[in-house]
PDB file of C-alpha atoms and ligand atoms in Angstrom:
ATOM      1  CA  UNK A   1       0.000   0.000   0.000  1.00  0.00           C
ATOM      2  CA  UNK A   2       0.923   3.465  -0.210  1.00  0.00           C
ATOM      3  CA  UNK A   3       0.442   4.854   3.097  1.00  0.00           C
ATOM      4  CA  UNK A   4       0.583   8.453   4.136  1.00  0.00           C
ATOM      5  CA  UNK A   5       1.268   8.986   7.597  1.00  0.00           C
ATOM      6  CA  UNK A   6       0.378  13.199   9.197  1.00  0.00           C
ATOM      7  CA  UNK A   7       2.002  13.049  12.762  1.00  0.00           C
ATOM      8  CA  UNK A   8       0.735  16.227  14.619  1.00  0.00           C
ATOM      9  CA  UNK A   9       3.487  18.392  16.141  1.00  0.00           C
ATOM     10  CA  UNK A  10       1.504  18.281  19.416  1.00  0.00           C
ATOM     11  CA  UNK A  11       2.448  14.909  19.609  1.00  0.00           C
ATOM     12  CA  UNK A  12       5.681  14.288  17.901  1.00  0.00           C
ATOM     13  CA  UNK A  13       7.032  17.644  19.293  1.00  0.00           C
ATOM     14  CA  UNK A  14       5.199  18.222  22.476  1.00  0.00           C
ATOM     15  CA  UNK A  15       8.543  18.043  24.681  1.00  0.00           C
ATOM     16  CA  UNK A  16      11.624  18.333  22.266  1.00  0.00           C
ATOM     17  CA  UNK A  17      13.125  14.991  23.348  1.00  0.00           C
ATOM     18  CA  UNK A  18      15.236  12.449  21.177  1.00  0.00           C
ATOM     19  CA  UNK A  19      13.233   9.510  22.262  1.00  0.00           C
ATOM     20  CA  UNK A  20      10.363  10.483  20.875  1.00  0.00           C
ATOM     21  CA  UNK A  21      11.590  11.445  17.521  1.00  0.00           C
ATOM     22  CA  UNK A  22      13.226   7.528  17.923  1.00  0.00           C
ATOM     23  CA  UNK A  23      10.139   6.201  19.105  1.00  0.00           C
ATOM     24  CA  UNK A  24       8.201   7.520  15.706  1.00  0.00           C
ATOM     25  CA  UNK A  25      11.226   6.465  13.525  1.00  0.00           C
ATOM     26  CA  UNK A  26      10.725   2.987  14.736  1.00  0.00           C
ATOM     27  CA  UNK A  27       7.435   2.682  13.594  1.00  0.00           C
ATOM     28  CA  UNK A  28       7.706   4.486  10.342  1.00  0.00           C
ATOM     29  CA  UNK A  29      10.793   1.850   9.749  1.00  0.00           C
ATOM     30  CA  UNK A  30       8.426  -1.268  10.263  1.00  0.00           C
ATOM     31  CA  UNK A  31       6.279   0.132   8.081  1.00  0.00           C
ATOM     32  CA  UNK A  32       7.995   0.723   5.136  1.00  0.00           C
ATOM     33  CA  UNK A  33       9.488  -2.184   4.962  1.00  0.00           C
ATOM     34  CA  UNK A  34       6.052  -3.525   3.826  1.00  0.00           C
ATOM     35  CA  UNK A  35       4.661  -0.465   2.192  1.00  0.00           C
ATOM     36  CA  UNK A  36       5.371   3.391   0.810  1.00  0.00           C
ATOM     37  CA  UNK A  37       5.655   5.562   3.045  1.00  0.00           C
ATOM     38  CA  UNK A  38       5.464   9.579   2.807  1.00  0.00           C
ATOM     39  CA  UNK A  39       5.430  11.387   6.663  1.00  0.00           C
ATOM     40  CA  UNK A  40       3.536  14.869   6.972  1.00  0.00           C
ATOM     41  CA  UNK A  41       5.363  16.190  10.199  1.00  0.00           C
ATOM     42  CA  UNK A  42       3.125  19.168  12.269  1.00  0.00           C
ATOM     43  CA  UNK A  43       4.207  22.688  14.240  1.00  0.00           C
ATOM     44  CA  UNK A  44       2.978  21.991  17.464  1.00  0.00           C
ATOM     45  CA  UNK A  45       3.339  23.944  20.537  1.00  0.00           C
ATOM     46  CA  UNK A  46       7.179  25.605  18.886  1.00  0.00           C
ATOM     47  CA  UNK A  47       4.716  26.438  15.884  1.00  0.00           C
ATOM     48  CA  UNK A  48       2.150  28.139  18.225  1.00  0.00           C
ATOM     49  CA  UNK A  49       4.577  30.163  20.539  1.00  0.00           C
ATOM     50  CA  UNK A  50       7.021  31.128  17.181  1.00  0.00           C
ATOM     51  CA  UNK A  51       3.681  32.370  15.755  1.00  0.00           C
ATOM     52  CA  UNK A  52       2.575  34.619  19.154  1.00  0.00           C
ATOM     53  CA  UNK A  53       5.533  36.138  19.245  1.00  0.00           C
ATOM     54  CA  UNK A  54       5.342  37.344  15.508  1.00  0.00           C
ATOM     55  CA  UNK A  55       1.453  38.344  15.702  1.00  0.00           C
ATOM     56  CA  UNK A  56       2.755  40.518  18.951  1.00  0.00           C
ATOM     57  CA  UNK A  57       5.435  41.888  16.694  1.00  0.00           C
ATOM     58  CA  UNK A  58       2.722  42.690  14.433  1.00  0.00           C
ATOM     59  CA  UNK A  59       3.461  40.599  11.790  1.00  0.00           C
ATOM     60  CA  UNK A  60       0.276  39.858   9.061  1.00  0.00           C
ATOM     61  CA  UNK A  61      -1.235  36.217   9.085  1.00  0.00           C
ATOM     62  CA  UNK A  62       0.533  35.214   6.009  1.00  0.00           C
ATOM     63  CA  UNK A  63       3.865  35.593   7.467  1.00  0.00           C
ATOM     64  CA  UNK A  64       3.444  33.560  10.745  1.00  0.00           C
ATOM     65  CA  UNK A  65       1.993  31.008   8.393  1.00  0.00           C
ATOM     66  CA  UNK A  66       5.110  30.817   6.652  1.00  0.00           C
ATOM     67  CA  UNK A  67       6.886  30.760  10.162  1.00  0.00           C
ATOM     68  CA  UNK A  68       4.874  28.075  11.400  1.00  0.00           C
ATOM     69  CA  UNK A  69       5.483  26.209   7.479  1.00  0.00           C
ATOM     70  CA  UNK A  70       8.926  26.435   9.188  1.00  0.00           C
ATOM     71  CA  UNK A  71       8.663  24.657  12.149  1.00  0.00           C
ATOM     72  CA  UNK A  72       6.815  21.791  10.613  1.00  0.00           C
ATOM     73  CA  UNK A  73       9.945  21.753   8.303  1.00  0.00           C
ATOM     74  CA  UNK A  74      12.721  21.865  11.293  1.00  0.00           C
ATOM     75  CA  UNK A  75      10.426  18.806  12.810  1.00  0.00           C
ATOM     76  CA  UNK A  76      10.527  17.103   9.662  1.00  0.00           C
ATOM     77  CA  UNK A  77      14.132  17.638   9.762  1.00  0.00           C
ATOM     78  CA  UNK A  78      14.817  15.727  13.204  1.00  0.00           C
ATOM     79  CA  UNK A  79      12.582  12.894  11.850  1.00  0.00           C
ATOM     80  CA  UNK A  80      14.832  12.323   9.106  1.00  0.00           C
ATOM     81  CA  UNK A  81      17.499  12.583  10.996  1.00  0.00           C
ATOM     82  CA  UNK A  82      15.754   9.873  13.502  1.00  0.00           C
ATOM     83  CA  UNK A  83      15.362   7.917  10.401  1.00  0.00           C
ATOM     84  CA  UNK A  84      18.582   8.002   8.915  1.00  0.00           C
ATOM     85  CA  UNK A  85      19.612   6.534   5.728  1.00  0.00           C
ATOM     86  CA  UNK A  86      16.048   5.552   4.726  1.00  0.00           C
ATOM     87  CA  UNK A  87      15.245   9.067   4.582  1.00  0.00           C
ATOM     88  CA  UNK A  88      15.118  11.199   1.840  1.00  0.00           C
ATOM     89  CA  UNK A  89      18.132  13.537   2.859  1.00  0.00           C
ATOM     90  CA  UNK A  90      15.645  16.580   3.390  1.00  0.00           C
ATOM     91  CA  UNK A  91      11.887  17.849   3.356  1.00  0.00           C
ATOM     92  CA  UNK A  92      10.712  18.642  -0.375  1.00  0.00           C
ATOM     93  CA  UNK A  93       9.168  22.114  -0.426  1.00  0.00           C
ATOM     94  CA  UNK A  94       5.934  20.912  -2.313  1.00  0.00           C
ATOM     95  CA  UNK A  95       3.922  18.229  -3.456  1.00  0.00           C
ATOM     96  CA  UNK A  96       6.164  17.764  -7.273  1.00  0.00           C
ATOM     97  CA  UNK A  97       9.651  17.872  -5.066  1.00  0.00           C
ATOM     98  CA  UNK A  98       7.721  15.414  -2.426  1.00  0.00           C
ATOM     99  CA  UNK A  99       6.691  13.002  -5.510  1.00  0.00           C
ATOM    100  CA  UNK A 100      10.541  13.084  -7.193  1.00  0.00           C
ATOM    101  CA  UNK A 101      11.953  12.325  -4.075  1.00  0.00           C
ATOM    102  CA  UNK A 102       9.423   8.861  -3.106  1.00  0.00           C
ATOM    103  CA  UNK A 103      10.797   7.944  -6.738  1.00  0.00           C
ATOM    104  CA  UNK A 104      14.162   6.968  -5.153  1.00  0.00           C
ATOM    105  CA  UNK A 105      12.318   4.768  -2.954  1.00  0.00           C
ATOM    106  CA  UNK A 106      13.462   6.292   0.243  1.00  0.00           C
ATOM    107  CA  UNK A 107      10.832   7.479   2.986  1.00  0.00           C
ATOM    108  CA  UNK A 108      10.092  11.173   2.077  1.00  0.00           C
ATOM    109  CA  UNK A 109       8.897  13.351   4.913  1.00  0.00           C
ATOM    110  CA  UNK A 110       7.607  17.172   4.727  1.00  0.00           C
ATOM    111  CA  UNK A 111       6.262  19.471   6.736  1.00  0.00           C
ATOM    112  CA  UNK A 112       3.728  22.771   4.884  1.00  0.00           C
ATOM    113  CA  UNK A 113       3.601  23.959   2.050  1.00  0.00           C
ATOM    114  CA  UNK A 114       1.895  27.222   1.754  1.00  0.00           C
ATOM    115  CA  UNK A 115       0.036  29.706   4.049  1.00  0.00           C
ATOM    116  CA  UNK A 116      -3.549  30.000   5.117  1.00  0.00           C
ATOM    117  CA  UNK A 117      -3.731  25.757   5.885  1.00  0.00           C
ATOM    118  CA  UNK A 118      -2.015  23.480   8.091  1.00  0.00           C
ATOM    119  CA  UNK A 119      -0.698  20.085   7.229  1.00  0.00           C
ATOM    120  CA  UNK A 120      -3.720  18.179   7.612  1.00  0.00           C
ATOM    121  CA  UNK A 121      -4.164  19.985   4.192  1.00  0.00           C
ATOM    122  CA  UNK A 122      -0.840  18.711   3.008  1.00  0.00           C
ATOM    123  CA  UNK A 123      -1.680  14.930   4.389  1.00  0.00           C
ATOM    124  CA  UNK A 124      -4.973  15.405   2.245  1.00  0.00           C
ATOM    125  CA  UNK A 125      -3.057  16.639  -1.299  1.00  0.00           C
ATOM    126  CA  UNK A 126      -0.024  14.820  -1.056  1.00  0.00           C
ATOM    127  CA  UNK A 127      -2.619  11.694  -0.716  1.00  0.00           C
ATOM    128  CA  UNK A 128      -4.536  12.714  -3.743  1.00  0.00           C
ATOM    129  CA  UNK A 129      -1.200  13.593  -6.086  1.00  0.00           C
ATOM    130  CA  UNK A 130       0.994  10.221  -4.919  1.00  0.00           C
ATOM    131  CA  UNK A 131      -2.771   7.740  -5.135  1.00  0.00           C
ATOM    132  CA  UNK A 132      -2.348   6.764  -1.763  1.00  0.00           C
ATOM    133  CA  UNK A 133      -4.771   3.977  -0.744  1.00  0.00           C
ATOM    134  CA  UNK A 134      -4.854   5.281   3.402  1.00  0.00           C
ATOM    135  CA  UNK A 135      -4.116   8.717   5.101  1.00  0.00           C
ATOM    136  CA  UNK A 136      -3.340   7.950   8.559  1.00  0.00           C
ATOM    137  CA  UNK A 137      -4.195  11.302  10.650  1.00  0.00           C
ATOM    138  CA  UNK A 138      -1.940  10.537  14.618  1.00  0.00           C
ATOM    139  CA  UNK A 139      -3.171  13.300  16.464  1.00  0.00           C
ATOM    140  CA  UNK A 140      -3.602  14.373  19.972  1.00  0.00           C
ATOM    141  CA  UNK A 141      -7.342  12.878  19.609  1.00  0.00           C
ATOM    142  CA  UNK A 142      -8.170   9.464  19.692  1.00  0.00           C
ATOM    143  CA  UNK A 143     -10.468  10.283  16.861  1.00  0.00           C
ATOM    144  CA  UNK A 144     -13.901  12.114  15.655  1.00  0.00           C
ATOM    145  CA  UNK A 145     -16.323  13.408  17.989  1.00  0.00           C
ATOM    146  CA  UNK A 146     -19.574  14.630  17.853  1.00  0.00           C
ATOM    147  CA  UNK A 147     -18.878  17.755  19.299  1.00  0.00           C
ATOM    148  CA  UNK A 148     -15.576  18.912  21.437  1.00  0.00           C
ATOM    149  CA  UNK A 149     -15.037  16.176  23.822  1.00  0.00           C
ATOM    150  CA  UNK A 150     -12.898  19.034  26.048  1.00  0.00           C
ATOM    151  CA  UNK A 151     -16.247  20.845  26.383  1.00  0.00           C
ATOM    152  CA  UNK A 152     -18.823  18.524  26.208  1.00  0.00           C
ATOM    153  CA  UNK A 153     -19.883  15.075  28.031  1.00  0.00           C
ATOM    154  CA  UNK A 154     -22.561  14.025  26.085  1.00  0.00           C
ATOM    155  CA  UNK A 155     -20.084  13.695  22.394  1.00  0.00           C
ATOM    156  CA  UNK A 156     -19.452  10.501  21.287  1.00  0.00           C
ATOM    157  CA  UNK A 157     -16.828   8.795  18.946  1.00  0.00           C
ATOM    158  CA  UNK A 158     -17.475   8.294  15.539  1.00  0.00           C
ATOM    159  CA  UNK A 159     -16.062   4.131  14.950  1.00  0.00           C
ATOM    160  CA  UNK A 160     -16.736   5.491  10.977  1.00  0.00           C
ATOM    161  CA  UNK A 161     -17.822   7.704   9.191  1.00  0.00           C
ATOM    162  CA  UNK A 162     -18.416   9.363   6.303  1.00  0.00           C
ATOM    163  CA  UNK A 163     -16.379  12.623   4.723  1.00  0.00           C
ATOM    164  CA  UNK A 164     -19.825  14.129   4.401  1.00  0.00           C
ATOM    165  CA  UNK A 165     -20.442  13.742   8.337  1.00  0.00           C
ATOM    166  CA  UNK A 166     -16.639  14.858   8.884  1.00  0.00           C
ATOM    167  CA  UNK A 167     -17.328  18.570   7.168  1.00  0.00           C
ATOM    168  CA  UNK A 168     -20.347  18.433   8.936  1.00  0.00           C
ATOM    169  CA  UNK A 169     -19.055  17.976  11.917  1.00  0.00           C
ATOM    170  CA  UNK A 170     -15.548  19.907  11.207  1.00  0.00           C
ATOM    171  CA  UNK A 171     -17.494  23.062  10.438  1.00  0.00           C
ATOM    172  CA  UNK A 172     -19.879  22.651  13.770  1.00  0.00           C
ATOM    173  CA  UNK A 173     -16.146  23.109  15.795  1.00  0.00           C
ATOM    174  CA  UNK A 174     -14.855  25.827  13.122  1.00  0.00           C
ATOM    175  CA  UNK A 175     -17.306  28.025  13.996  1.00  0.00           C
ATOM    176  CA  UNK A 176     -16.500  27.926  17.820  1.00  0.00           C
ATOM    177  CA  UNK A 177     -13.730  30.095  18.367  1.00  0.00           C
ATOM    178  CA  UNK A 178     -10.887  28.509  19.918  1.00  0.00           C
ATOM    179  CA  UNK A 179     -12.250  24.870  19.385  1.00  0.00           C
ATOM    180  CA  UNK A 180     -10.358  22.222  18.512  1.00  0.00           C
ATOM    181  CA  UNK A 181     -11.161  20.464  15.483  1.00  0.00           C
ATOM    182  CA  UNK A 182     -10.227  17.022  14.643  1.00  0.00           C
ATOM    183  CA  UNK A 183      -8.680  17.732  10.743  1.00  0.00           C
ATOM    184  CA  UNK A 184      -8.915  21.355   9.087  1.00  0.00           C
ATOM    185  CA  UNK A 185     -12.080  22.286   6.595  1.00  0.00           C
ATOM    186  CA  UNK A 186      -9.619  21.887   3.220  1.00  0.00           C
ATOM    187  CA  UNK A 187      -8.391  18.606   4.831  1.00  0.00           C
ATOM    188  CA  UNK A 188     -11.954  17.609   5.329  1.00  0.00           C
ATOM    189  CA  UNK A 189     -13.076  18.750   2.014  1.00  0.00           C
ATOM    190  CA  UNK A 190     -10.123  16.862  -0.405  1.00  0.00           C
ATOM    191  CA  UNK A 191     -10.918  14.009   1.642  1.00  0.00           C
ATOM    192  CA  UNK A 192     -13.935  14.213   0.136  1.00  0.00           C
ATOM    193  CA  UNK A 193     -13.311  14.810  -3.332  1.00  0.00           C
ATOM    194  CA  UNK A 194     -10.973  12.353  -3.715  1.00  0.00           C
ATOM    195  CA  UNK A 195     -12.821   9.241  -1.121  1.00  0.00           C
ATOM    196  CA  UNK A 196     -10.023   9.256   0.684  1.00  0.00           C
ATOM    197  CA  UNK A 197      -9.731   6.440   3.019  1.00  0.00           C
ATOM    198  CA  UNK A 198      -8.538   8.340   6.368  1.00  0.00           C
ATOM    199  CA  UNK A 199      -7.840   7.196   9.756  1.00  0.00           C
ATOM    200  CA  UNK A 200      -7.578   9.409  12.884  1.00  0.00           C
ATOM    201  CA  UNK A 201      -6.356   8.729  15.861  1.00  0.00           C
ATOM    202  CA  UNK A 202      -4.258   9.188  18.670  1.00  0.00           C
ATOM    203  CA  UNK A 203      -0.810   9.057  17.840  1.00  0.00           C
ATOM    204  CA  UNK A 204       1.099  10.182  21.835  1.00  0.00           C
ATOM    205  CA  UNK A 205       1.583   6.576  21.382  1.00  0.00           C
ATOM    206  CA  UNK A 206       3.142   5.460  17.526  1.00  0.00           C
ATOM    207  CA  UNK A 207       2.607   2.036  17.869  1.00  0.00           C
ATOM    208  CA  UNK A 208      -1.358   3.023  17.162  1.00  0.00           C
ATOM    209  CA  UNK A 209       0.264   4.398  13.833  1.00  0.00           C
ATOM    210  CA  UNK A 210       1.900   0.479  13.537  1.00  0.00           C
ATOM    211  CA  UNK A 211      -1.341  -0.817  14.574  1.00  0.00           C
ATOM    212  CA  UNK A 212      -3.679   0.945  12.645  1.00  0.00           C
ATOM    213  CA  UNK A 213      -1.763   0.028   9.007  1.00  0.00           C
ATOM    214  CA  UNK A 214      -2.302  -3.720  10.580  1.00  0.00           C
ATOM    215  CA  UNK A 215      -6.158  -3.311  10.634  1.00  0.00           C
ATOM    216  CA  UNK A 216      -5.969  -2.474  14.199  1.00  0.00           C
ATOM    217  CA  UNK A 217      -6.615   0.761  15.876  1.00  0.00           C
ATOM    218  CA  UNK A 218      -9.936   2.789  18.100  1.00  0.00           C
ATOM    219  CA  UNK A 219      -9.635   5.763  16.067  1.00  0.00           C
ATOM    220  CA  UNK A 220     -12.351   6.805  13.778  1.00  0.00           C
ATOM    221  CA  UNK A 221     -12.720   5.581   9.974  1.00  0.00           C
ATOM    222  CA  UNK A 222     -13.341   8.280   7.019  1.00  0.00           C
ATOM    223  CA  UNK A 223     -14.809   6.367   4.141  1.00  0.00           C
ATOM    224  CA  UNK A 224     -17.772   6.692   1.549  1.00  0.00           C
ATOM    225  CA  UNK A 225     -20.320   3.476   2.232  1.00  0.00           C
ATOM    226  CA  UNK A 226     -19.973   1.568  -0.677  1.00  0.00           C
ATOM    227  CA  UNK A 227     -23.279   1.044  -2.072  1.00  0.00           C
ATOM    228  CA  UNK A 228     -23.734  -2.690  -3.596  1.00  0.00           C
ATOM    229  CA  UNK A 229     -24.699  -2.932  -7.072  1.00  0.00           C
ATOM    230  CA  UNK A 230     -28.031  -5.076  -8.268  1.00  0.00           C
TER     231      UNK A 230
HETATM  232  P1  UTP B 301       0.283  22.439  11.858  1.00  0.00           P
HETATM  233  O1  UTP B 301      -0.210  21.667  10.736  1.00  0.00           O
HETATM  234  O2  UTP B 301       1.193  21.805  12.820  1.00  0.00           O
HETATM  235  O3  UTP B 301      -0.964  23.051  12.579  1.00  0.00           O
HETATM  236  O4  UTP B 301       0.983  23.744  11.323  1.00  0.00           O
HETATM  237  P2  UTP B 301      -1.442  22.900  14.050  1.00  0.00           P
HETATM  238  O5  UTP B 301      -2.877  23.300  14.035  1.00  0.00           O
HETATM  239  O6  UTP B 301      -0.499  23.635  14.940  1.00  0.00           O
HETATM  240  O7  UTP B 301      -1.413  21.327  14.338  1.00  0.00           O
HETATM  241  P3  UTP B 301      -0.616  20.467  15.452  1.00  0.00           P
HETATM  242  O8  UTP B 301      -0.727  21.207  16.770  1.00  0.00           O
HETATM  243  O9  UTP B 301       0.788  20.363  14.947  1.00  0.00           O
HETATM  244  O10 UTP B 301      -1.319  19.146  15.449  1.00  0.00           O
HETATM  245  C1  UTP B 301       1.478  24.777  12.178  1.00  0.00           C
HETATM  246  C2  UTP B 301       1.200  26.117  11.549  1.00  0.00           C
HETATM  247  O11 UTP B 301       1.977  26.266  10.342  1.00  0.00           O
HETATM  248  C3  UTP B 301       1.259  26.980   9.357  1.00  0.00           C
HETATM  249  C4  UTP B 301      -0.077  27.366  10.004  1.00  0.00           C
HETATM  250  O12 UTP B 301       0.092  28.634  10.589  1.00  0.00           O
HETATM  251  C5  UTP B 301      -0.241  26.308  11.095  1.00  0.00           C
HETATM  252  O13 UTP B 301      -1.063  26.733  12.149  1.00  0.00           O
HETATM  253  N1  UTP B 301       1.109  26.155   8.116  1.00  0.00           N
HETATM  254  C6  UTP B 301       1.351  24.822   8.132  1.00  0.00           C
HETATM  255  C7  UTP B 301       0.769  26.779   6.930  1.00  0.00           C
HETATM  256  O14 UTP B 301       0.530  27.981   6.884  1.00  0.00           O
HETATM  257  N2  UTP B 301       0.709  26.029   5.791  1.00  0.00           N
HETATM  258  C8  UTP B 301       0.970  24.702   5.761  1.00  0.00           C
HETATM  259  O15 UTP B 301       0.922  24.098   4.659  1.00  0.00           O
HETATM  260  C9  UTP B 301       1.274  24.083   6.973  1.00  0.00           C
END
């Protein structure tokens, strides 16, 4: 399979520690010795504070985009750097660079692109342009919710469901400010157009990530019902 793997930076870089970087290479590894592999590496909390400190500066949303774009890039550097030979030697800029490189068969890992989206965006496109066959979303989340589990008691975990229900639901948190949504609106919506077959789930752990390409996981499935023919 071609497998696309988007680790969030909350989890891959929520303390700056070796081990975890390791622990993710490990995993990503086992993996591709059975499949493709591209990695979509996240901000995280570096991301967030890099990005207050510019807004305060008084810097325009377009350029702490592009400062966030590179933190997900310096993360995506110490996973290849976990990874070591394996790796393709650095992050491609965009999706044509991120295609070239998976053509020498090494493990390519990126972090953004371009400003006003986050990588769940990049996950989504790089899926579409390389035909991958599952997008594997590890996130601080152990999947899709019917509303904000943080806020709310009564929401319950979606086992599957389809990319219809996840813009549903993904717009429901986007118009809360401050909420957390699961996977951003553009994410949610290429998804869509392309029936991507998505997994989120929580990823503090990578051996989920492990699990999940071995048919095993308790995140949430993204997938159009397949409707039988007569
Ligand atoms: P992330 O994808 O990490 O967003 O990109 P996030 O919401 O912080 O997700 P977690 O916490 O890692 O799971 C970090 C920031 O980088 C910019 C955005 O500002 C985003 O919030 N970014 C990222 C872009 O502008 N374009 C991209 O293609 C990717």
């Amino acid at each position: 399979m071609k497998i696309i793997v988007s680790i969030g930076g909350s989890v891959l870089a929520k303390e700056l520690q070796p081990e975890k970087f390791r622990g993710y290479a490990n995993v990503i590894k086992e993996i591709g010795k059975n499949h493709t592999v591209f990695i979509v590496t996240g901000g995280g909390k570096a991301a967030r504070e890099y990005i207050g400190v510019a807004r305060d500066l008084g810097s325009d949303e377009a350029t702490c985009d592009f400062i966030g774009i590179d933190i997900t890039r310096l993360n995506a550097r110490l996973l290849i750097a976990a990874l070591g030979e394996i790796a393709y030697y650095e992050p491609p800029l965009n999706y044509t660079e991120a295609r070239t490189a998976g053509l020498t068969g090494k493990i390519v890992v990126m972090g953004g692109v371009t400003p006003g989206q986050t990588t769940d965006a990049v996950s989504a496109v790089l899926s579409e342009y390389i035909g991958a066959d599952l997008l594997i979303n590890a996130t601080s989340i152990d999947g899709v919710y019917t509303s904000d589990p943080k806020k709310d008691k009564e929401a319950r975990k979606f086992e599957t469901m389809t990319p219809h229900q996840l813009i549903e639901i993904v717009m429901k948190t986007e118009m809360v400010a401050g909420a957390n949504s699961p996977i951003d609106l553009l994410a949610a919506k290429i998804i869509e157009r392309s029936n991507i077959k998505t997994i989120v789930l929580n990823g503090e752990n990578p051996q989920n990530i492990l699990d999940a390409v071995n048919g095993k996981h308790r995140g949430t499935v993204i997938e159009k019902i397949k409707t039988k023919k007569k």
